[in-house]
Tab-separated table of C-alpha atoms in Angstrom:
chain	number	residue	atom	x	y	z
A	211	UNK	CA	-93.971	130.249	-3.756
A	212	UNK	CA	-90.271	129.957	-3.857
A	213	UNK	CA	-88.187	131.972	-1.980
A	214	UNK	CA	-84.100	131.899	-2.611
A	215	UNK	CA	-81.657	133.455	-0.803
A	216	UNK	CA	-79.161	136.266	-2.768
A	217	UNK	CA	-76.382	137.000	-0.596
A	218	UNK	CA	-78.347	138.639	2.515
A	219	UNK	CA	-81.430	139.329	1.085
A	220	UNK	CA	-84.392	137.125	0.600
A	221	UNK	CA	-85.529	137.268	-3.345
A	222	UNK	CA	-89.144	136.121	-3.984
A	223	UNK	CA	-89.002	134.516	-7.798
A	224	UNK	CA	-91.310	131.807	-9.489
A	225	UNK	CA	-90.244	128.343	-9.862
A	226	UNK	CA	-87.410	127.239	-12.561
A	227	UNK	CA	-89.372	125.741	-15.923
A	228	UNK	CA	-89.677	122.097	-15.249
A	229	UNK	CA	-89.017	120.898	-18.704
A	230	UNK	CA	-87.548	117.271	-17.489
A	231	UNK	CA	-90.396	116.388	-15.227
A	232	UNK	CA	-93.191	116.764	-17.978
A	233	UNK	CA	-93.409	112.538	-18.146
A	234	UNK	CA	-94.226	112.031	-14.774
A	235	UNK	CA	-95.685	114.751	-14.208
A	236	UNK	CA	-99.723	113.446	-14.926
A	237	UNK	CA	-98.673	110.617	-12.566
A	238	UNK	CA	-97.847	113.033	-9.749
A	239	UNK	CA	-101.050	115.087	-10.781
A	240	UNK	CA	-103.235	112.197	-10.381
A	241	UNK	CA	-102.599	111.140	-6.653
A	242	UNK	CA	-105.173	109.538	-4.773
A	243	UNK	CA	-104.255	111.157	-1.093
A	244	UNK	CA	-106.712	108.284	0.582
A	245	UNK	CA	-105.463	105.274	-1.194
A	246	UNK	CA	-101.581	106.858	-0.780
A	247	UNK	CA	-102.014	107.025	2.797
A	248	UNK	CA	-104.297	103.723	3.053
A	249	UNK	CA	-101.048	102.186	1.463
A	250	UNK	CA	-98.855	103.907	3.859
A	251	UNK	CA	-100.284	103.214	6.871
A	252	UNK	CA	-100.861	99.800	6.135
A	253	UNK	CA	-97.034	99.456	6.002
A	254	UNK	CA	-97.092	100.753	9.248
A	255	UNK	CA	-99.106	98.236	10.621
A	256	UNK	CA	-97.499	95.448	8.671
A	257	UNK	CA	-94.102	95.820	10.990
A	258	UNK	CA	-96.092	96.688	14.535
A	259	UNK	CA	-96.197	94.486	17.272
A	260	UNK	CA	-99.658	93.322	18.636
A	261	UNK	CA	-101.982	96.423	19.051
A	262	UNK	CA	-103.004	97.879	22.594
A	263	UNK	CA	-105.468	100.448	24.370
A	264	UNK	CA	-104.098	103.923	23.338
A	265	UNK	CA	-103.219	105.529	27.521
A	266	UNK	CA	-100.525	107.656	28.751
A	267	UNK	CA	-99.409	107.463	31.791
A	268	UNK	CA	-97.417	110.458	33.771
A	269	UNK	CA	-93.842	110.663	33.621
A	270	UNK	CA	-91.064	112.815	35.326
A	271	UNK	CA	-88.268	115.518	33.929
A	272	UNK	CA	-85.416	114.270	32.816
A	273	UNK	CA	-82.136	116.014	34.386
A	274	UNK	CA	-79.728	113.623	32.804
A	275	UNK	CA	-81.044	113.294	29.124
A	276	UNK	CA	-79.175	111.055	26.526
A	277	UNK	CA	-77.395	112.240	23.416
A	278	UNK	CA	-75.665	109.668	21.248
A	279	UNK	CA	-73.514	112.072	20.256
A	280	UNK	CA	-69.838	113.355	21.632
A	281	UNK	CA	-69.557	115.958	22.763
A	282	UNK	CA	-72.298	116.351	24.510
A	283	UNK	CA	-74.697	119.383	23.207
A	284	UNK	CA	-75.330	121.793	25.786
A	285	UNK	CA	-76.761	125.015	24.299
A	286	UNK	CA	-78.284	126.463	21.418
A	287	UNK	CA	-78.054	130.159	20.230
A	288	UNK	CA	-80.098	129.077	17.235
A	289	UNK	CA	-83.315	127.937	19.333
A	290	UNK	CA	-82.657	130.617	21.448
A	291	UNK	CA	-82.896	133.170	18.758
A	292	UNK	CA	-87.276	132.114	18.850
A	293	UNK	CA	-88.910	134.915	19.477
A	294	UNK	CA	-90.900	135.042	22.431
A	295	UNK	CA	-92.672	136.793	25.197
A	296	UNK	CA	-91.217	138.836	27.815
A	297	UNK	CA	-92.968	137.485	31.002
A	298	UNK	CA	-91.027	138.548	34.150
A	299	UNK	CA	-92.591	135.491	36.232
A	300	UNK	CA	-92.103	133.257	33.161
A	301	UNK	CA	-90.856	130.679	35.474
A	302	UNK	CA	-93.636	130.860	37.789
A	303	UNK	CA	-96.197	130.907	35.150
A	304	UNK	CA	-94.587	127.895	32.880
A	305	UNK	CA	-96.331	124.367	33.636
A	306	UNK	CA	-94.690	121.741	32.729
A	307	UNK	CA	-96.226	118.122	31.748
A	308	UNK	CA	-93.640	115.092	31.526
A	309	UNK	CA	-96.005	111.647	30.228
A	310	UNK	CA	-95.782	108.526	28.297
A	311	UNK	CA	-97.866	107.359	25.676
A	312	UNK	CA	-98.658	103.906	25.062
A	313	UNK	CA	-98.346	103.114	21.052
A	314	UNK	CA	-98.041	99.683	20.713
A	315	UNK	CA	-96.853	96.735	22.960
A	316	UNK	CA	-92.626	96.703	23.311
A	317	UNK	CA	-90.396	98.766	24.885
A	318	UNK	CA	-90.297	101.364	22.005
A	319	UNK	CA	-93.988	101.342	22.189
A	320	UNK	CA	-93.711	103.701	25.244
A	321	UNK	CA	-93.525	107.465	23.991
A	322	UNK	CA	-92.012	109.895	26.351
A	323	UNK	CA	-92.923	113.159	25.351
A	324	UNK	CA	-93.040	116.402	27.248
A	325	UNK	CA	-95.564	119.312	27.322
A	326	UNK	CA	-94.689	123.405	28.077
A	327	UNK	CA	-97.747	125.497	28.363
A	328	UNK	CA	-98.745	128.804	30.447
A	329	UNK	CA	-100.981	127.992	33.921
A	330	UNK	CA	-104.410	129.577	32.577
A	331	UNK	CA	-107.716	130.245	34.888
A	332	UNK	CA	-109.569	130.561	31.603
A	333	UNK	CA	-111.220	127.672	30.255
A	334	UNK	CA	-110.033	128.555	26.429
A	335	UNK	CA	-108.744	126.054	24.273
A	336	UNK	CA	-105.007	127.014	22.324
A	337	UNK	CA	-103.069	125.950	19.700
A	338	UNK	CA	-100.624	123.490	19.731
A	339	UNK	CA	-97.266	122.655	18.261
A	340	UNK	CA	-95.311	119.482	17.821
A	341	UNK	CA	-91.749	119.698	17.746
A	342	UNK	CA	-89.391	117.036	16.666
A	343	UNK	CA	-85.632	116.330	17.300
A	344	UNK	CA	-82.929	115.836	14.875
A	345	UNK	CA	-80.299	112.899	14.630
A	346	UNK	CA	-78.811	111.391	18.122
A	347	UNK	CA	-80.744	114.519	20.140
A	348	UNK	CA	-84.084	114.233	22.264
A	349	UNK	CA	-86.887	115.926	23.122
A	350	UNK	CA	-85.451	118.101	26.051
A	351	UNK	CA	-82.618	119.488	23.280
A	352	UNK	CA	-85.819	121.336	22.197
A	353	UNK	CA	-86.748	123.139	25.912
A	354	UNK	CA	-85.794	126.540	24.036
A	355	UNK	CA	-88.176	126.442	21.376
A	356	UNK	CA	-91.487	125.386	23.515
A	357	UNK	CA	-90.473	128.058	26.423
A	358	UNK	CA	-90.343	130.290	23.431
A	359	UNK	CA	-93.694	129.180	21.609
A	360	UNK	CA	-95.299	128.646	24.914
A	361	UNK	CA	-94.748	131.708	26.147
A	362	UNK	CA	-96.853	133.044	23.379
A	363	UNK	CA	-100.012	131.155	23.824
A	364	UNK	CA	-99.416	127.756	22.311
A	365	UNK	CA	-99.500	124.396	23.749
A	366	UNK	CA	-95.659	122.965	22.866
A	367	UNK	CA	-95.187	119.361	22.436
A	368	UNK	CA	-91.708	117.493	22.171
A	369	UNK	CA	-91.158	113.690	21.896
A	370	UNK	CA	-88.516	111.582	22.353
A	371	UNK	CA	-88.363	110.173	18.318
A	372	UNK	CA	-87.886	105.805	18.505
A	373	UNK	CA	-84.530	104.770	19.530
A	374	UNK	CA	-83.779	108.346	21.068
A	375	UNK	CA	-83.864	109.982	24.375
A	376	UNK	CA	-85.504	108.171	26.675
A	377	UNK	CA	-85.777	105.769	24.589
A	378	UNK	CA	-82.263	104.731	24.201
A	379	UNK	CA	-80.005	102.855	26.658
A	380	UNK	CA	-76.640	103.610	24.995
A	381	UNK	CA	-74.521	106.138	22.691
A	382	UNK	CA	-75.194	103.452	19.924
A	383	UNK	CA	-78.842	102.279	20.088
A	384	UNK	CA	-80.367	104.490	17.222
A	385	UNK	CA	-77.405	103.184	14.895
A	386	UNK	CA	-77.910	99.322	16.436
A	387	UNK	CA	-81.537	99.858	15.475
A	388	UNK	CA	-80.812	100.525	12.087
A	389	UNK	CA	-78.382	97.710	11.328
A	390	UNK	CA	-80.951	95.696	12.848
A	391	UNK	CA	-84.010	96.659	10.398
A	392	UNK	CA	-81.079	95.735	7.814
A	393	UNK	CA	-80.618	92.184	9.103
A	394	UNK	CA	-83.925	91.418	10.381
A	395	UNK	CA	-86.695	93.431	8.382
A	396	UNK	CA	-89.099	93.407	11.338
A	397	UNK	CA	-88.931	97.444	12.268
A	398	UNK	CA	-88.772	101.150	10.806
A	399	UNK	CA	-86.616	102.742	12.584
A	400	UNK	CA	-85.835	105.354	10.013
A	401	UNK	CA	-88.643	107.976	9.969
A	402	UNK	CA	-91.417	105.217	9.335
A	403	UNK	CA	-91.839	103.811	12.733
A	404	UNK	CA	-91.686	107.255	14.668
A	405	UNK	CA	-94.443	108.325	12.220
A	406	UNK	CA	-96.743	105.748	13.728
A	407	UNK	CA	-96.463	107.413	17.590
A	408	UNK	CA	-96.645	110.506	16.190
A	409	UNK	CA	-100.408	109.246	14.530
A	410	UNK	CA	-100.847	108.220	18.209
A	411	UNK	CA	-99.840	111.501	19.599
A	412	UNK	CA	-102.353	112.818	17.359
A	413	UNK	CA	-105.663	110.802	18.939
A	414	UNK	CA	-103.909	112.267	22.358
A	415	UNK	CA	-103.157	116.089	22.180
A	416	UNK	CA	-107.375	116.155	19.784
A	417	UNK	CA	-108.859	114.896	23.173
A	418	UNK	CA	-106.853	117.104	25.293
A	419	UNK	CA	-109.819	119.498	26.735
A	420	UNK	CA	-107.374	122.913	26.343
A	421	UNK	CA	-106.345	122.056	22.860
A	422	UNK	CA	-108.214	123.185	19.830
A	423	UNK	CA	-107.913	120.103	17.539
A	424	UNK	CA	-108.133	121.718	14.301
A	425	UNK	CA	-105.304	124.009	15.041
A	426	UNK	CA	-102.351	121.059	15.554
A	427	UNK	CA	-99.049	122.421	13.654
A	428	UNK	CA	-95.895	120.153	13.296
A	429	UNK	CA	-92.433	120.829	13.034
A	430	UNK	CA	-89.072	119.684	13.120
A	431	UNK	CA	-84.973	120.163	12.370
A	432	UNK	CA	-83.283	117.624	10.128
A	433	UNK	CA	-84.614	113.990	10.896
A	434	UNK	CA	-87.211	115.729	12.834
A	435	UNK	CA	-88.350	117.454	9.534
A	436	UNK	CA	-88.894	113.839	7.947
A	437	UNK	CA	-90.502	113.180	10.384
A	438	UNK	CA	-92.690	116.515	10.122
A	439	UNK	CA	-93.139	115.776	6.887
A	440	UNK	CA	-94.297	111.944	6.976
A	441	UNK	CA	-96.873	112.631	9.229
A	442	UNK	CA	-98.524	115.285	8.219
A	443	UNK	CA	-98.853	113.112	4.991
A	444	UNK	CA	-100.310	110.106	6.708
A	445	UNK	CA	-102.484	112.517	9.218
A	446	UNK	CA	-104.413	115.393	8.105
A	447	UNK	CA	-105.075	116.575	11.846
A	448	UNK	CA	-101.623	118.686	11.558
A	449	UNK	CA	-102.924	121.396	10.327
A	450	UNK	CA	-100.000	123.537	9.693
A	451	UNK	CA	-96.635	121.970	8.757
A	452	UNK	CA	-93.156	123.394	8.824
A	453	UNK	CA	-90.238	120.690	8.184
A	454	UNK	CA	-87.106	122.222	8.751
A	455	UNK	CA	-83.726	120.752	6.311
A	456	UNK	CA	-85.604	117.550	6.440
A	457	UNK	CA	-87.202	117.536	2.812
A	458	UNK	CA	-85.820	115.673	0.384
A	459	UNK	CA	-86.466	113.489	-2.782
A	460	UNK	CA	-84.712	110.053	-2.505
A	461	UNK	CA	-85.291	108.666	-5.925
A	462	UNK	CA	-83.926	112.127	-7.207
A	463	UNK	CA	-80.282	111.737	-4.941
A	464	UNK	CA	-79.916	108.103	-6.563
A	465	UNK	CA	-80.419	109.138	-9.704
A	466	UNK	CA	-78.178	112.426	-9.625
A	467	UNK	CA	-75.741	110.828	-7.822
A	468	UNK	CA	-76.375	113.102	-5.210
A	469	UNK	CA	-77.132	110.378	-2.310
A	470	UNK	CA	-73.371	110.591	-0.441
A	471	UNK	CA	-74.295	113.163	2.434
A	472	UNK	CA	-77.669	111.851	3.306
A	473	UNK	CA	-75.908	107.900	3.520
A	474	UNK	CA	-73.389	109.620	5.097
A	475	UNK	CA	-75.675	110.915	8.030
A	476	UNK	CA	-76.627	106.808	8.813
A	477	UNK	CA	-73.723	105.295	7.485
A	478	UNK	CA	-73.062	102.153	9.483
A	479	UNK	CA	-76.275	100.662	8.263
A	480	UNK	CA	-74.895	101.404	4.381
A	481	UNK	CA	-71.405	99.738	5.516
A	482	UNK	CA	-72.892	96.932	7.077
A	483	UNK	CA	-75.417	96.399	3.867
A	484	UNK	CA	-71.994	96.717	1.662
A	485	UNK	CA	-70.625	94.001	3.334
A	486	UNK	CA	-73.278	91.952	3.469
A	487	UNK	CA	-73.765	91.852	-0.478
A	488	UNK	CA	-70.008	91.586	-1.262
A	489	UNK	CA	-69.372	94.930	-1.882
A	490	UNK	CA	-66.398	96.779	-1.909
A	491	UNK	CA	-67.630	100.139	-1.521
A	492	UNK	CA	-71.561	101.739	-1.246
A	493	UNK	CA	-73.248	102.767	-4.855
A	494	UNK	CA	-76.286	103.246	-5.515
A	495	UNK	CA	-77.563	99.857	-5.683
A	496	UNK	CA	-76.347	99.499	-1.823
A	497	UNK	CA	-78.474	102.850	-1.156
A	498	UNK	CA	-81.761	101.666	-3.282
A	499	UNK	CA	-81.747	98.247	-1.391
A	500	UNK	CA	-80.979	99.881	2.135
A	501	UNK	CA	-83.886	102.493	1.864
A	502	UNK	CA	-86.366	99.474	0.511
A	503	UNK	CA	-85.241	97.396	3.636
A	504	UNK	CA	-85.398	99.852	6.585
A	505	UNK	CA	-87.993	102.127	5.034
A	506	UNK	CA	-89.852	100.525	2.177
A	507	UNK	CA	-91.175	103.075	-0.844
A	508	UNK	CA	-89.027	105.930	0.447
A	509	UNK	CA	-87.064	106.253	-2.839
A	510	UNK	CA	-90.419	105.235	-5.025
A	511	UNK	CA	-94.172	105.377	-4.093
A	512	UNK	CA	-93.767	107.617	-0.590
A	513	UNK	CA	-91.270	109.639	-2.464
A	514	UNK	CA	-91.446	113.258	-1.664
A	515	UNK	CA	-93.275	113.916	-5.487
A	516	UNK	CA	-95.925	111.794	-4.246
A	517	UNK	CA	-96.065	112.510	-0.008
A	518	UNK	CA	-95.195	116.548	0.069
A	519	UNK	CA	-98.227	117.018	-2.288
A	520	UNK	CA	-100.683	115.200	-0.288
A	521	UNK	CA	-100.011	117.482	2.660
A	522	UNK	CA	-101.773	120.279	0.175
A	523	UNK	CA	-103.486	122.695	0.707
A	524	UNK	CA	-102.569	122.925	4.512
A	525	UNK	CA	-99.993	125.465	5.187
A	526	UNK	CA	-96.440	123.711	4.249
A	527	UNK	CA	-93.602	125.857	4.900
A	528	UNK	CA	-90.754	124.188	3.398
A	529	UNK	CA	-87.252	125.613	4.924
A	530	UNK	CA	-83.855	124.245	3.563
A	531	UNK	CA	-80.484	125.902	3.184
A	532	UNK	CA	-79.491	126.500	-0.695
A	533	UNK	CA	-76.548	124.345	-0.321
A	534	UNK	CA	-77.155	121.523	1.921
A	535	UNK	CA	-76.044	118.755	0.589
A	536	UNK	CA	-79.022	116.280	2.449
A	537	UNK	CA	-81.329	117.553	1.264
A	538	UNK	CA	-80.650	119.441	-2.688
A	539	UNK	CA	-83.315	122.034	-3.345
A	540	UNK	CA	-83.127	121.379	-6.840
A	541	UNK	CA	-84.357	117.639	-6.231
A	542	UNK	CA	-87.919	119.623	-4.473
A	543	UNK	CA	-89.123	120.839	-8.145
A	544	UNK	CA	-91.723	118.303	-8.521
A	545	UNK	CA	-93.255	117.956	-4.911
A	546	UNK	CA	-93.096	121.871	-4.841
A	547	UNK	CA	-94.949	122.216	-8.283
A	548	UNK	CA	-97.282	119.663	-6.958
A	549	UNK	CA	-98.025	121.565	-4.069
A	550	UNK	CA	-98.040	125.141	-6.121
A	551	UNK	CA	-100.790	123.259	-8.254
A	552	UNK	CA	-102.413	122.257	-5.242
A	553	UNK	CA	-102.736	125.076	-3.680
A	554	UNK	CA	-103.959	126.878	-6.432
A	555	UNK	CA	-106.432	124.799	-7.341
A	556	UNK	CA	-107.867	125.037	-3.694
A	557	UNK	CA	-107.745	128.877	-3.786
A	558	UNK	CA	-105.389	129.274	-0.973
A	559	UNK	CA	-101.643	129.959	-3.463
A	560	UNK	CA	-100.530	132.022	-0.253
A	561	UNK	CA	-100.699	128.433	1.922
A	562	UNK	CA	-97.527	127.462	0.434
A	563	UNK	CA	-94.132	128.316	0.862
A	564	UNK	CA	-90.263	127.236	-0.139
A	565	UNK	CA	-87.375	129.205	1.548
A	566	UNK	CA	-83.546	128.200	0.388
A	567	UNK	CA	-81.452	130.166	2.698
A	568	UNK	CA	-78.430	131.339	0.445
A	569	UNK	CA	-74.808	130.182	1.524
A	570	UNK	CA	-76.374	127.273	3.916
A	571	UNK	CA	-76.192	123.939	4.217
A	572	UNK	CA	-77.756	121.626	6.501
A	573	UNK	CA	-77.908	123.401	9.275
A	574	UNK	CA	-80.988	125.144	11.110
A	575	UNK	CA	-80.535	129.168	11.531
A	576	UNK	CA	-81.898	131.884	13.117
A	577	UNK	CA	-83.683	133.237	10.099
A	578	UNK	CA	-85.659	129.560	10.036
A	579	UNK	CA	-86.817	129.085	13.613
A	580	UNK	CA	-87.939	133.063	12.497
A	581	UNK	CA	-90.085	132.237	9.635
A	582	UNK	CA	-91.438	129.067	11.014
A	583	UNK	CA	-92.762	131.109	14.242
A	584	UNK	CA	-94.215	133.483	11.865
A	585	UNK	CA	-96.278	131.315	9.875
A	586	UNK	CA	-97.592	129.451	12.774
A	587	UNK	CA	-98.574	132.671	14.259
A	588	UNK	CA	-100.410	133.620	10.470
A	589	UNK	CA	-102.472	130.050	10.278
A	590	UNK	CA	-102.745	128.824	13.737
A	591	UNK	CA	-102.945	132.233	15.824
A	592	UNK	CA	-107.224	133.195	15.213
């Protein structure tokens, strides 16, 4: 379903004809999900350092966090607008888990990721909810939305995305790590390399005795929405997925000419790769070559036509902003056909949704941290 905003008001309509996708549209039909992923995470595993013993060991809150951004974020309204329980000894009753999570060997192979949840005498497991961060932010930017979702029953999970948080050293090391895959080749650091804790995080939180396993949902703003989106593609234990302005296809942008906001959102790695192959400005062969460096198949085979569908027939919530020029809704009609088809075809149409707030761009609003709490409550609240 495809839902656009007019003005205000929310319109429900079907989806545009797709008259120009008809050619590729058998290819996208005919998607083997197990040999898309096989190929996938074999990537993954092609740019990881030796493998270790998956254990986590416990951490401790972070008053200080790091944001490589200036100024420094220090509220917001938006995440604050989650609905949520009125508890009057909410503070009393909140426990908090800080841990790390051993991935792979390195110093990014440590995941720091933090856990809100009510204190319960009962034995019963709960749902639970990742949450993911957005460009230059961390995992305690997100405290408002897992009070929120915790205070209603759920088991909220944030991490600290590679080269972020905890996991940074300076205002510059997410943007140093992305020049670097450029010059090097030898890590992901765009969406690809997160993906593989958050597989990780996955054998964790299923062998977690209060968490039902088959009621995982995963979310998150911007990058975090890639991110979202990527794994819940590779792993089918995230039952319920809601990306958040993070949905996008690439190959569509470069062939629009609709790629300047999202290279705009990383450029230093673009100007660096402009320079490097005697450039005197980005175009699209500077963007195609970037994107196959740092994050091979991201504008071809793990494309959103060919990744979004996969995810099918679990819930997908797909929340943009009609406007936002990331991540253009008008470059979704084949993944979101795809996924319509999907759906169908599974007898579950009402598992899939697109919402295109009218008059927004990329930015996360009230009326999106609204729907995504209400369609984790519909599929993960039994």
């Amino acid at each position: 379903m495809l839902v656009r905003g007019v003005g205000s008001i929310l319109q429900m309509q079907s989806a545009k004809p797709y008259c120009r996708i008809s050619k590729n549209m058998n290819k996208i039909m005919a998607i083997d999900a197990h040999k898309l992923r096989s190929q996938f995470l074999h990537l993954l595993r092609t740019r990881r350092t030796p493998q270790v013993p998956l254990y986590v060991i416990p951490g401790k809150p972070v008053n200080d966090p790091l944001y490589q951004e200036f100024p420094k974020p220090i509220f917001s309204e938006v995440m604050a607008s989650c609905p949520k329980e009125d508890i009057p000894n909410m503070k009393e009753l909140l426990q908090e888990q800080n841990f790390y999570l051993t991935t792979e060997e390195g110093e990014q192979g440590r995941l720091p990721f933090l856990v809100l949840s009510m204190k319960e005498t009962n034995k019963k497991k709960r749902p639970a909810i990742v949450f993911l961060h957005s460009t230059n932010k961390c995992k305690e930017w997100l405290r408002p939305l897992l009070q929120a979702y915790a205070s209603r029953g759920y088991i909220a999970v944030a991490i600290d995305s590679r080269y972020h948080g905890e996991r940074a050293t300076n205002m510059t090391t997410y943007r140093d790590a992305l020049i670097s895959s450029w010059k090097k080749g030898d890590t992901m650091p765009f969406i690809y390399d997160t993906v593989w804790d958050l597989i990780k995080l996955a054998d964790y939180l299923t062998e977690r005795e209060d968490i039902d396993s088959s009621r995982i949902g995963i979310t998150g703003e911007s990058l975090g929405g890639m991110h979202a989106w990527f794994a819940a593609f590779a792993d089918t234990r995230y039952s319920v997925v809601v990306p958040i302005i993070g949905v996008q296809g690439f190959r569509w942008a470069i062939e629009h000419d609709r790629w300047q906001a999202r290279v705009d959102s990383i450029k230093d790695v673009f100007e660096e790769a402009c320079s490097d192959l005697g450039k005197n400005e980005i175009d699209k062969e500077v963007v195609e070559k970037v994107w196959d460096r740092i994050a091979p198949g991201l504008a071809s085979q793990f494309d959103s036509p060919y990744t979004v569908p996969v995810i099918a027939p679990r819930p997908l919530l797909i929340l943009n902003g009609e406007e936002d020029p990331r991540c253009p809704i008008a470059g979704l009609d084949i993944p979101t056909s795809s996924v319509r088809k999907a759906c169908a075809d599974a007898d579950c149409p009402l598992n899939f949704k697109v919402i295109a707030q009218a008059g927004i761009g990329h930015q996360m609003t009230p009326l999106m941290v609204n729907e995504a709490s209400n369609w984790f409550d519909r599929f993960l609240k039994v």
